[in-house]
Coordinates of C-alpha atoms in Angstrom, one line a residue:
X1 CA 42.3 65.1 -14.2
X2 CA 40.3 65.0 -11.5
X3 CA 41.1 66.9 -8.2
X4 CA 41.0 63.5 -6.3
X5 CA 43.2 61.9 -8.3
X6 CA 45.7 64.8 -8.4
X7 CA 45.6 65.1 -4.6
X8 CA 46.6 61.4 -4.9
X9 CA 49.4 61.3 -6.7
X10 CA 50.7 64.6 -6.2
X11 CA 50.6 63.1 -2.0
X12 CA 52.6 59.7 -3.6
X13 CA 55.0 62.0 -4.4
X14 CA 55.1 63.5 -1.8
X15 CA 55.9 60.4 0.2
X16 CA 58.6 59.3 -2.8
X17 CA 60.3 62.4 -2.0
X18 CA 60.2 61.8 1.6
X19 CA 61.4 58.6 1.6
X20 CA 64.1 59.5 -0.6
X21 CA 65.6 62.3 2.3
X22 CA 64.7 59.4 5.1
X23 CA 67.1 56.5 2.7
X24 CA 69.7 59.5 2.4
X25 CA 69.8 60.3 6.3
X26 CA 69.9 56.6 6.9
X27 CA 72.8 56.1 4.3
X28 CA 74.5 58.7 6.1
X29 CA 74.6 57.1 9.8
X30 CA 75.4 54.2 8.2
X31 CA 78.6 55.4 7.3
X32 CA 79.3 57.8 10.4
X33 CA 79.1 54.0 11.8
X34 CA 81.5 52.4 9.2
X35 CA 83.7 55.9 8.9
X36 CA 83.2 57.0 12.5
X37 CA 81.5 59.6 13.9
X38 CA 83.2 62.7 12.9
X39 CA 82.4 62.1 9.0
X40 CA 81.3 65.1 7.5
X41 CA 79.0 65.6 4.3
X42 CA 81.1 66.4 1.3
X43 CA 79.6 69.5 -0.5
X44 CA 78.7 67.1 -3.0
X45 CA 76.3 64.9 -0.6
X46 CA 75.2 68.5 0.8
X47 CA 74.4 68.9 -1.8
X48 CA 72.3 66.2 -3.2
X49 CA 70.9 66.3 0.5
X50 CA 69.7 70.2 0.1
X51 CA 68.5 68.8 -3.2
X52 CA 66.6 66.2 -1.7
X53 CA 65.0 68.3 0.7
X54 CA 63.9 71.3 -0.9
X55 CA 62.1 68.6 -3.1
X56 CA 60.0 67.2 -0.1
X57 CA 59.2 71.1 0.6
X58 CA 58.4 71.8 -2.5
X59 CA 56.2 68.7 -2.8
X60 CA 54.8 69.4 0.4
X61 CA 53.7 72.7 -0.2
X62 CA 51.8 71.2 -3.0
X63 CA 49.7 68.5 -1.3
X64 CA 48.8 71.7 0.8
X65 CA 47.6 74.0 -2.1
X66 CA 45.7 71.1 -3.4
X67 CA 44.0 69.9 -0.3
X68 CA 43.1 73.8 0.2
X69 CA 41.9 74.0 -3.5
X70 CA 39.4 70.8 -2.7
X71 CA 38.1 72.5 0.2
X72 CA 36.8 75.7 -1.3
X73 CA 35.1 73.4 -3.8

């Protein structure tokens, strides 16, 4: 695969995963709204939120290595 085309989609992932921790947070303030504003996260939604976000930093940390790996080309 070309390095372009990696650096693509591995940076669409990157936004998926993003996106995914945005829809979460969003979810989440929607129901402080409905629930009030003391809800608290249940350890499983901590959960699938910690989840959510080490897979963002994860993905991050790729798009970096791979933008770094073009440049030294």
């Amino acid at each position: 695969m070309s390095l372009a085309i990696r650096a693509f989609s591995e940076m669409k992932a990157m936004r998926e995963a993003y996106q995914a921790v945005s829809c979460f947070h969003d979810v989440v303030e929607e129901v402080r709204v409905v629930r009030g504003s003391d809800y608290v996260l249940s350890p499983r939604e901590k959960r699938v939120l910690m989840t959510l976000d080490a897979d963002f930093k994860h993905r991050v940390q790729t798009v970096k290595a791979t933008l770094a790996d073009m440049r030294a080309r």
